[in-house]
Structures are given as structure tokens and as C-alpha cells.
Amino acid sequence: MTPIEDLVRRRIATEGPIRFSTFVDIALYDPDFGFYVAGGQAGRRGDFVTSAEVGPLFGACLAKYLDEVWKSLGEPNPFVVLEAGAGPGTLARSIRAAEPACRDVLRYIAVEVSAAQRAQHPGWIVSLESLADAKSYGPYHLVVANELLDNLPFNVAQQTSHGWMEVRVDIAEANDELVEVLRPLEMAVEYLPDDATVGVKIPLADAAVAWCDSASDLIDAGRLVVIDYLSPVAEMATGGDWIRTYRANERGGPALDAPGTQDVTAHLPLEGVLAHGAEPMIQTQADFLRACGLDALVEDGRRVWAERAHIGDLQALKARSRITEAEALTDRSGLGGFRVISWAYQN
Ligand SMILES: C[S@@+](CC[C@H](N)C(=O)[O-])C[C@H]1O[C@@H](n2cnc3c(N)ncnc32)[C@H](O)[C@@H]1O
């Protein structure tokens, strides 16, 4: 039994069946044994590959986005950017390497809950544990979170013949295993469709909305941008595995298996996250990156590759890598299908 499973069992023994968010919170973020605390992280040598970890192209596009926001706000000095759920700081490094026009006035704050990952942040960023710590460095002009919302502890609803119920985690009397049990759903969740097939499970977006609310409180004039696995609930209601686990760059086992040894993430319902605020801009990641100038960056890569392929130096290989990175980042059945939601504030 993993130490985390032991903690989960003790919690159930004192409280009864626990909410799914409590299970995920312990499994991923327990301060002694949680998956992220024990060293789980994104990256090619890590447990899953995010857009930031595919290569520097994603950061190069984000650098252009930073410049667009900076210019739209009248080129503030300092230009204060917060990246939340920053992992080991890969996106920050790629943004800086792309040399955005705003670089000399850029103040970059990274919030990352895992100390093991914060320890890898480059020295030029301010590295913090929580949004609450970030308040004194604001107000922010841009808050960006790539693949954070899907990692916040989430609750789960399941359709039954009596309507939607909440999935909780319990210990089965029959075999002493951790099991899912159903309890009444205590809050009204408007976006859950009545006609979903019995058995369909949908992760709830309440933690994501609460996080967006806190993040937007840090902005006076500027934007909040979240990039994540988000799907229209009607699509999710037709079935599918919206709760996903990852271990060593492969899909992991069932969510309740060996807690603490695998990442547990949720594909969230788009309508749920949109409850954060009115009039957001919604794009697929592929369209967002193209609007940031991805095609021109790739063309540049093709040109350099054509010129230097025969030399085969680092510059040539980096240029060639842009082409394959672009394919991965814009593939609509994968990362390119992620949703980018941005809200603009003018307080
Ligand atoms: C899927 S990883 C994404 C990392 C990075 N953004 C990337 O794109 O490679 C999610 C990260 O969010 C962090 N995290 C989870 N909850 C957090 C919170 N409330 N505040 C800050 N970071 C958090 C996790 O520790 C993890 O490093």
C-alpha cells in the first residue's frame, strides 16, 4: 500500500466516503507523499508532455502574445505577468529565449505549488507557492495558466437512473479496496445535461471557477488566459474517459490505483469554466497559436533548415524541430484541440 493510500483510508475511516476532490488533493498535493511533492512533473523525462515541454515554439508564440497584451495596455513599465502552475519553469525559459519586445520591462512571477519544481525555476523570475503569496507583487497585466485547471482537485458527477449523483471514494466492505460510491449531489450544477446516458461521469468545474475568480482578483486592467483540456458538456455526455492518469509519459491505471504514484487529471466541461465571467474569447490552441504568429515562426524554421541542413549544426536542428513541434501543438485531436479562454478586465 502506498503512503498516500494509507492517508486516504484513514481519512475515510474518520469522515466516511470522501469527495473526489479530497482524494485528488491528497494524491497529488499531500505535503509529504503527494505525486507532485514527490517529484512528479511535466516533461520528456517526466510523467506527461505539455505544450510547454514539447519544445520552445509554444513559448515563442506566448512571447508574441505577451507583446500583444503589453502593447494593447499602452506598454506599461513594469509589465507584470503571472504564470500559474508553472511546473519547472520551462515556459518562462522559452518566453525569455524568444526575446519579446517587452523583455526589458517584464516582471515575471511564477506560482507553483510543488517545492521540487519551484527549485528548478530560473533565478530571474519570482517564484512563489500560491496565488495568495502573489498578491503583493501585483496588480498583474496578464495571468496565464497552461494545463493548471485540469490538475486542480475536482469533484465528479455521475448520471444514474434517478438523475445526477456525486461520486465519492470509500472502502469496499467486500474486498477492502478503494471504490467509488454514489451520494446525492449537494449543489445544483446547471450544465449537467438531463439526457446523458446512465453511467456517464463528468468532472465538475467548481475548483477551476474558484481559481479563475481568485486569479482575476489580482488583475486591475489586463487579461486572464487559461489553456486546457476543455470540451462542450454535450460532447462529454455521450461518454468517454474524462478522468485521466499519467505515469512516466504513459497513461496510468484507474484513478484510485496506487494513489500518489500517478498524475490524476480531468478533462473539464467548457460551460462549467465559462461560469467564471462573461464575454470571454474562446479559441482552440491551434487557432490561438496561429493568431500569435506560429506560421511565420515555422516558415522561418523551414528557411533556416533549407539553408543549413547540409551543415547539420544546432541552429539547423532547432529550426527543423520547429516544424515537428508545430505539428504536435496544432494537432486538433491532441494539444491543438485544447481550448484557450481569455477574459479581459478594465477595472
Ligand atoms: C499539468 S502541470 C503543467 C505545468 C506547466 N504549466 C506546463 O505547461 O508544463 C500542472 C502544474 O500545476 C501545479 N499546481 C497544481 N495546483 C496548483 C495551484 N493551486 N497553484 C499553483 N500550482 C499548482 C502542479 O504542481 C503542476 O506542476
Coordinates of C-alpha atoms and ligand atoms in Angstrom, one line a residue:
M1 CA 0.0 0.0 0.0
T2 CA 1.4 3.5 -0.9
P3 CA 1.7 6.0 2.0
I4 CA -1.0 8.1 0.2
E5 CA -3.4 5.2 0.1
D6 CA -2.9 4.8 3.9
L7 CA -3.7 8.5 4.3
V8 CA -6.8 8.2 2.2
R9 CA -8.0 5.2 4.2
R10 CA -7.5 7.0 7.5
R11 CA -9.5 10.0 6.2
I12 CA -12.4 7.7 5.1
A13 CA -12.3 5.9 8.4
T14 CA -12.9 9.2 10.3
E15 CA -15.1 11.1 7.8
G16 CA -16.9 8.4 5.8
P17 CA -16.8 8.4 1.9
I18 CA -14.7 11.4 0.9
R19 CA -15.3 13.8 -2.0
F20 CA -13.3 13.0 -5.2
S21 CA -11.6 16.4 -4.8
T22 CA -10.3 15.4 -1.3
F23 CA -8.9 12.2 -2.8
V24 CA -7.2 14.1 -5.7
D25 CA -5.9 16.7 -3.3
I26 CA -4.2 14.1 -1.1
A27 CA -3.0 12.0 -4.0
L28 CA -1.3 14.9 -5.8
Y29 CA -0.5 17.5 -3.2
D30 CA -0.1 15.9 0.2
P31 CA 3.0 17.8 1.6
D32 CA 4.9 14.6 2.3
F33 CA 4.0 12.0 -0.2
G34 CA 1.8 13.7 -2.9
F35 CA 2.6 12.9 -6.6
Y36 CA 3.7 16.5 -7.3
V37 CA 5.6 16.8 -4.0
A38 CA 7.4 13.5 -4.5
G39 CA 8.8 14.8 -7.9
G40 CA 6.0 14.2 -10.5
Q41 CA 6.3 16.7 -13.2
A42 CA 5.7 17.5 -16.9
G43 CA 8.5 17.0 -19.4
R44 CA 10.0 14.5 -21.7
R45 CA 11.7 12.7 -18.8
G46 CA 8.6 13.4 -16.6
D47 CA 5.2 11.9 -16.5
F48 CA 3.4 13.7 -19.3
V49 CA 4.2 16.1 -22.1
T50 CA 2.6 19.5 -22.1
S51 CA 2.7 22.1 -24.9
A52 CA 5.4 24.0 -22.9
E53 CA 7.5 20.8 -22.8
V54 CA 7.1 19.9 -26.5
G55 CA 9.8 22.4 -27.3
P56 CA 10.5 26.2 -27.3
L57 CA 7.9 27.0 -30.1
F58 CA 5.0 27.3 -27.6
G59 CA 6.9 29.8 -25.5
A60 CA 8.0 31.7 -28.7
C61 CA 4.3 32.1 -29.6
L62 CA 3.4 33.1 -26.0
A63 CA 6.2 35.7 -26.2
K64 CA 4.4 37.3 -29.1
Y65 CA 1.1 37.1 -27.2
L66 CA 2.8 38.9 -24.2
D67 CA 3.9 41.7 -26.6
E68 CA 0.4 42.0 -28.0
V69 CA -1.1 42.4 -24.5
W70 CA 1.7 44.8 -23.5
K71 CA 1.1 47.0 -26.5
S72 CA -2.7 46.9 -26.0
L73 CA -2.3 48.2 -22.5
G74 CA 0.0 51.1 -23.6
E75 CA 3.3 49.4 -22.9
P76 CA 3.3 49.6 -19.1
N77 CA 6.6 49.6 -17.2
P78 CA 6.8 47.2 -15.4
F79 CA 4.7 44.8 -17.3
V80 CA 3.7 42.3 -14.7
V81 CA 2.9 38.7 -15.7
L82 CA 1.9 35.8 -13.5
E83 CA 2.2 32.3 -14.7
A84 CA 0.3 29.9 -12.5
G85 CA 1.0 26.1 -12.2
A86 CA 4.4 26.9 -13.8
G87 CA 5.9 23.5 -13.3
P88 CA 9.7 23.5 -13.5
G89 CA 9.7 26.9 -15.3
T90 CA 10.0 25.7 -18.9
L91 CA 7.5 28.1 -20.4
A92 CA 9.2 31.1 -18.7
R93 CA 12.6 30.0 -20.1
S94 CA 11.2 29.7 -23.7
I95 CA 9.4 33.1 -23.4
R96 CA 12.6 34.7 -22.4
A97 CA 14.7 32.9 -25.0
A98 CA 12.3 34.3 -27.7
E99 CA 13.3 37.8 -26.7
P100 CA 9.9 39.5 -26.7
A101 CA 9.8 43.3 -27.2
C102 CA 8.6 43.7 -23.6
R103 CA 11.6 41.8 -22.2
D104 CA 13.3 44.8 -20.5
V105 CA 10.2 45.8 -18.5
L106 CA 8.9 42.3 -18.0
R107 CA 8.4 41.2 -14.3
Y108 CA 7.6 37.5 -14.3
I109 CA 6.1 35.9 -11.3
A110 CA 5.6 32.1 -11.3
V111 CA 3.3 30.3 -8.9
E112 CA 3.9 26.6 -8.5
V113 CA 2.6 24.6 -5.5
S114 CA 5.4 21.9 -5.8
A115 CA 8.6 22.9 -4.0
A116 CA 10.5 20.3 -6.1
Q117 CA 9.5 22.1 -9.2
R118 CA 10.0 25.6 -7.8
A119 CA 13.6 24.6 -7.0
Q120 CA 14.1 24.3 -10.8
H121 CA 12.8 27.9 -11.6
P122 CA 15.4 30.2 -13.2
G123 CA 16.8 32.9 -11.0
W124 CA 15.3 35.8 -12.9
I125 CA 11.7 35.0 -12.1
V126 CA 10.0 35.5 -8.7
S127 CA 9.0 32.0 -7.7
L128 CA 6.0 31.6 -5.3
E129 CA 4.0 28.8 -3.8
S130 CA 0.4 30.2 -4.0
L131 CA -1.7 32.9 -5.5
A132 CA -2.2 34.4 -2.1
D133 CA 1.6 35.0 -1.9
A134 CA 1.4 36.6 -5.4
K135 CA -0.9 39.4 -4.3
S136 CA 1.8 41.8 -3.1
Y137 CA 3.6 41.6 -6.5
G138 CA 0.5 42.8 -8.4
P139 CA -1.6 44.2 -9.8
Y140 CA -1.0 41.9 -12.8
H141 CA -1.4 42.8 -16.5
L142 CA -1.6 39.1 -17.6
V143 CA -2.2 35.9 -15.7
V144 CA -1.7 32.8 -17.7
A145 CA -2.2 29.1 -16.8
N146 CA -1.3 26.3 -19.1
E147 CA -2.7 22.9 -18.0
L148 CA -3.4 24.0 -14.5
L149 CA -7.2 23.8 -14.3
D150 CA -7.1 20.1 -15.1
N151 CA -4.8 19.5 -12.2
L152 CA -6.9 21.3 -9.5
P153 CA -8.7 18.8 -7.2
F154 CA -12.0 18.2 -8.9
N155 CA -15.3 16.6 -7.9
V156 CA -17.2 14.2 -10.2
A157 CA -20.9 13.7 -11.0
Q158 CA -22.3 10.5 -12.5
Q159 CA -25.6 10.1 -14.3
T160 CA -27.9 7.5 -12.8
S161 CA -31.5 6.3 -13.5
H162 CA -32.5 8.8 -10.7
G163 CA -30.5 11.8 -12.1
W164 CA -27.0 13.1 -11.4
M165 CA -25.3 12.0 -8.2
E166 CA -21.9 12.7 -6.8
V167 CA -19.0 10.2 -6.9
R168 CA -17.2 9.7 -3.6
V169 CA -14.4 7.5 -2.6
D170 CA -15.0 4.7 0.0
I171 CA -13.5 1.4 1.2
A172 CA -15.5 -1.6 -0.1
E173 CA -16.6 -3.9 2.7
A174 CA -16.4 -7.0 0.5
N175 CA -12.7 -6.8 -0.5
D176 CA -11.3 -3.8 1.4
E177 CA -10.4 -2.0 -1.9
L178 CA -10.9 1.8 -2.5
V179 CA -14.1 2.1 -4.5
E180 CA -16.3 4.8 -5.9
V181 CA -19.7 5.2 -4.3
L182 CA -22.6 7.5 -5.2
R183 CA -24.1 10.1 -2.9
P184 CA -26.7 12.9 -3.6
L185 CA -25.2 15.8 -5.4
E186 CA -25.4 18.6 -2.9
M187 CA -25.1 21.6 -5.3
A188 CA -27.1 22.4 -8.3
V189 CA -25.0 22.0 -11.5
E190 CA -26.8 23.7 -14.3
Y191 CA -24.6 22.5 -17.1
L192 CA -25.1 18.7 -16.5
P193 CA -27.5 17.6 -19.2
D194 CA -30.6 15.6 -18.1
D195 CA -30.5 13.3 -21.1
A196 CA -27.0 12.0 -20.6
T197 CA -26.6 8.2 -20.7
V198 CA -26.7 6.4 -17.3
G199 CA -23.2 5.7 -16.1
V200 CA -21.6 8.8 -17.8
K201 CA -19.2 10.6 -15.4
I202 CA -18.4 14.3 -15.7
P203 CA -15.8 16.1 -13.7
L204 CA -17.1 19.3 -12.2
A205 CA -15.6 22.7 -12.8
D206 CA -16.2 24.3 -9.4
A207 CA -12.5 24.4 -8.3
A208 CA -11.5 25.8 -11.7
V209 CA -14.0 28.6 -11.4
A210 CA -12.9 29.4 -7.9
W211 CA -9.3 29.5 -9.1
C212 CA -10.3 31.8 -12.0
D213 CA -12.2 34.1 -9.6
S214 CA -9.1 34.4 -7.3
A215 CA -6.7 34.9 -10.3
S216 CA -8.9 37.7 -11.8
D217 CA -8.9 39.5 -8.4
L218 CA -5.2 40.1 -9.0
I219 CA -5.8 42.0 -12.2
D220 CA -6.9 45.7 -12.5
A221 CA -6.5 46.1 -16.2
G222 CA -5.4 43.1 -18.2
R223 CA -6.2 39.6 -19.2
L224 CA -6.6 36.1 -17.7
V225 CA -5.8 33.3 -20.1
V226 CA -6.3 29.6 -19.3
I227 CA -5.3 26.9 -21.7
D228 CA -6.6 23.4 -21.0
Y229 CA -8.5 20.2 -21.9
L230 CA -12.0 21.7 -22.1
S231 CA -14.9 20.2 -24.0
P232 CA -18.6 21.2 -24.5
V233 CA -20.6 19.2 -22.0
A234 CA -22.9 17.8 -24.7
E235 CA -19.8 16.1 -26.2
M236 CA -18.7 14.7 -22.8
A237 CA -22.2 13.5 -22.0
T238 CA -22.1 11.0 -24.9
G239 CA -19.4 9.0 -23.0
G240 CA -15.6 8.9 -22.8
D241 CA -12.9 8.8 -20.1
W242 CA -12.7 12.3 -18.8
I243 CA -10.6 11.4 -15.8
R244 CA -7.1 10.5 -16.9
T245 CA -4.0 9.4 -15.2
Y246 CA -0.4 9.6 -16.3
R247 CA 2.8 7.9 -15.2
A248 CA 6.2 8.0 -17.0
N249 CA 4.8 9.6 -20.1
E250 CA 2.2 6.8 -20.5
R251 CA -1.5 6.6 -19.5
G252 CA -1.6 5.4 -15.9
G253 CA -4.0 3.0 -14.2
P254 CA -7.5 3.6 -12.8
A255 CA -7.7 6.8 -10.7
L256 CA -8.0 5.0 -7.4
D257 CA -5.0 2.7 -8.1
A258 CA -1.7 3.3 -6.2
P259 CA -2.5 6.9 -5.3
G260 CA 0.5 9.2 -5.1
T261 CA 2.3 7.3 -7.9
Q262 CA 0.5 8.8 -10.9
D263 CA -1.0 12.1 -12.0
V264 CA -4.8 12.4 -11.9
T265 CA -6.3 14.9 -14.2
A266 CA -9.7 15.8 -15.5
H267 CA -11.0 17.0 -18.9
L268 CA -13.3 19.8 -17.7
P269 CA -16.7 20.9 -19.1
L270 CA -16.3 24.1 -21.1
E271 CA -19.6 25.5 -19.9
G272 CA -18.6 25.0 -16.3
V273 CA -15.4 27.0 -16.6
L274 CA -17.2 29.8 -18.5
A275 CA -19.3 30.4 -15.4
H276 CA -16.2 32.4 -14.2
G277 CA -17.2 35.5 -16.2
A278 CA -19.0 37.0 -19.2
E279 CA -17.7 37.6 -22.7
P280 CA -14.6 35.5 -22.8
M281 CA -12.7 34.9 -26.1
I282 CA -12.6 31.2 -26.8
Q283 CA -10.3 29.6 -29.4
T284 CA -8.7 26.2 -30.0
Q285 CA -5.0 26.1 -29.1
A286 CA -4.3 25.7 -32.9
D287 CA -6.1 28.9 -33.8
F288 CA -4.7 30.8 -30.8
L289 CA -1.1 29.9 -31.7
R290 CA -1.7 30.8 -35.4
A291 CA -3.1 34.2 -34.2
C292 CA 0.2 34.6 -32.2
G293 CA 2.3 34.1 -35.4
L294 CA 3.1 30.4 -35.3
D295 CA 3.0 30.0 -39.1
A296 CA 5.6 32.7 -39.6
L297 CA 7.9 31.2 -37.0
V298 CA 7.6 27.8 -38.7
E299 CA 8.3 29.3 -42.1
D300 CA 11.4 30.9 -40.6
G301 CA 12.4 27.4 -39.3
R302 CA 11.9 25.8 -42.7
R303 CA 14.0 28.5 -44.4
V304 CA 16.9 28.1 -41.9
W305 CA 16.6 24.3 -42.2
A306 CA 16.8 24.5 -46.0
E307 CA 19.9 26.7 -45.7
R308 CA 21.7 24.8 -43.0
A309 CA 20.6 21.1 -43.3
H310 CA 23.8 20.2 -45.0
I311 CA 25.8 21.7 -42.1
G312 CA 23.6 19.9 -39.5
D313 CA 24.5 22.2 -36.7
L314 CA 22.4 23.1 -33.6
Q315 CA 20.8 26.0 -35.4
A316 CA 19.7 23.7 -38.2
L317 CA 18.3 21.1 -35.8
K318 CA 16.4 23.7 -33.8
A319 CA 14.9 25.1 -37.0
R320 CA 13.8 21.6 -38.1
S321 CA 12.4 20.9 -34.6
R322 CA 10.0 23.9 -35.0
I323 CA 8.3 22.0 -37.9
T324 CA 7.6 18.9 -35.8
E325 CA 6.7 21.0 -32.7
A326 CA 4.2 22.9 -34.7
E327 CA 2.5 19.7 -35.9
A328 CA 2.2 18.5 -32.3
L329 CA 1.0 21.9 -30.9
T330 CA -1.7 22.3 -33.6
D331 CA -2.9 18.7 -34.0
R332 CA -6.6 19.2 -33.3
S333 CA -7.0 15.6 -32.0
G334 CA -4.4 16.4 -29.3
L335 CA -2.8 19.6 -28.0
G336 CA -4.2 21.7 -30.8
G337 CA -7.7 20.9 -29.7
F338 CA -7.2 22.4 -26.3
R339 CA -9.3 25.5 -25.5
V340 CA -7.7 28.8 -24.9
I341 CA -10.1 31.1 -22.9
S342 CA -9.2 34.7 -22.2
W343 CA -11.1 37.3 -20.2
A344 CA -10.2 41.0 -20.5
Y345 CA -10.6 43.3 -17.5
Q346 CA -10.7 47.0 -17.4
N347 CA -11.4 47.7 -13.7
Ligands
LIG1 C1 0.0 19.7 -15.7 S1 1.2 20.6 -14.9 C2 1.5 21.9 -16.0 C3 2.9 22.5 -15.8 C4 3.2 23.6 -16.8 N1 2.2 24.7 -16.8 C5 3.3 23.1 -18.2 O1 2.5 23.5 -19.1 O2 4.2 22.3 -18.5 C6 0.3 21.4 -13.6 C7 1.1 22.1 -12.6 O3 0.3 22.9 -11.7 C8 0.8 22.8 -10.4 N2 -0.3 23.2 -9.5 C9 -1.4 22.5 -9.1 N3 -2.3 23.2 -8.4 C10 -1.7 24.4 -8.2 C11 -2.1 25.6 -7.5 N4 -3.2 25.7 -6.9 N5 -1.2 26.6 -7.6 C12 -0.1 26.6 -8.3 N6 0.4 25.5 -9.0 C13 -0.4 24.4 -8.9 C14 1.2 21.3 -10.3 O4 2.1 21.2 -9.2 C15 1.8 21.1 -11.7 O5 3.2 21.5 -11.7

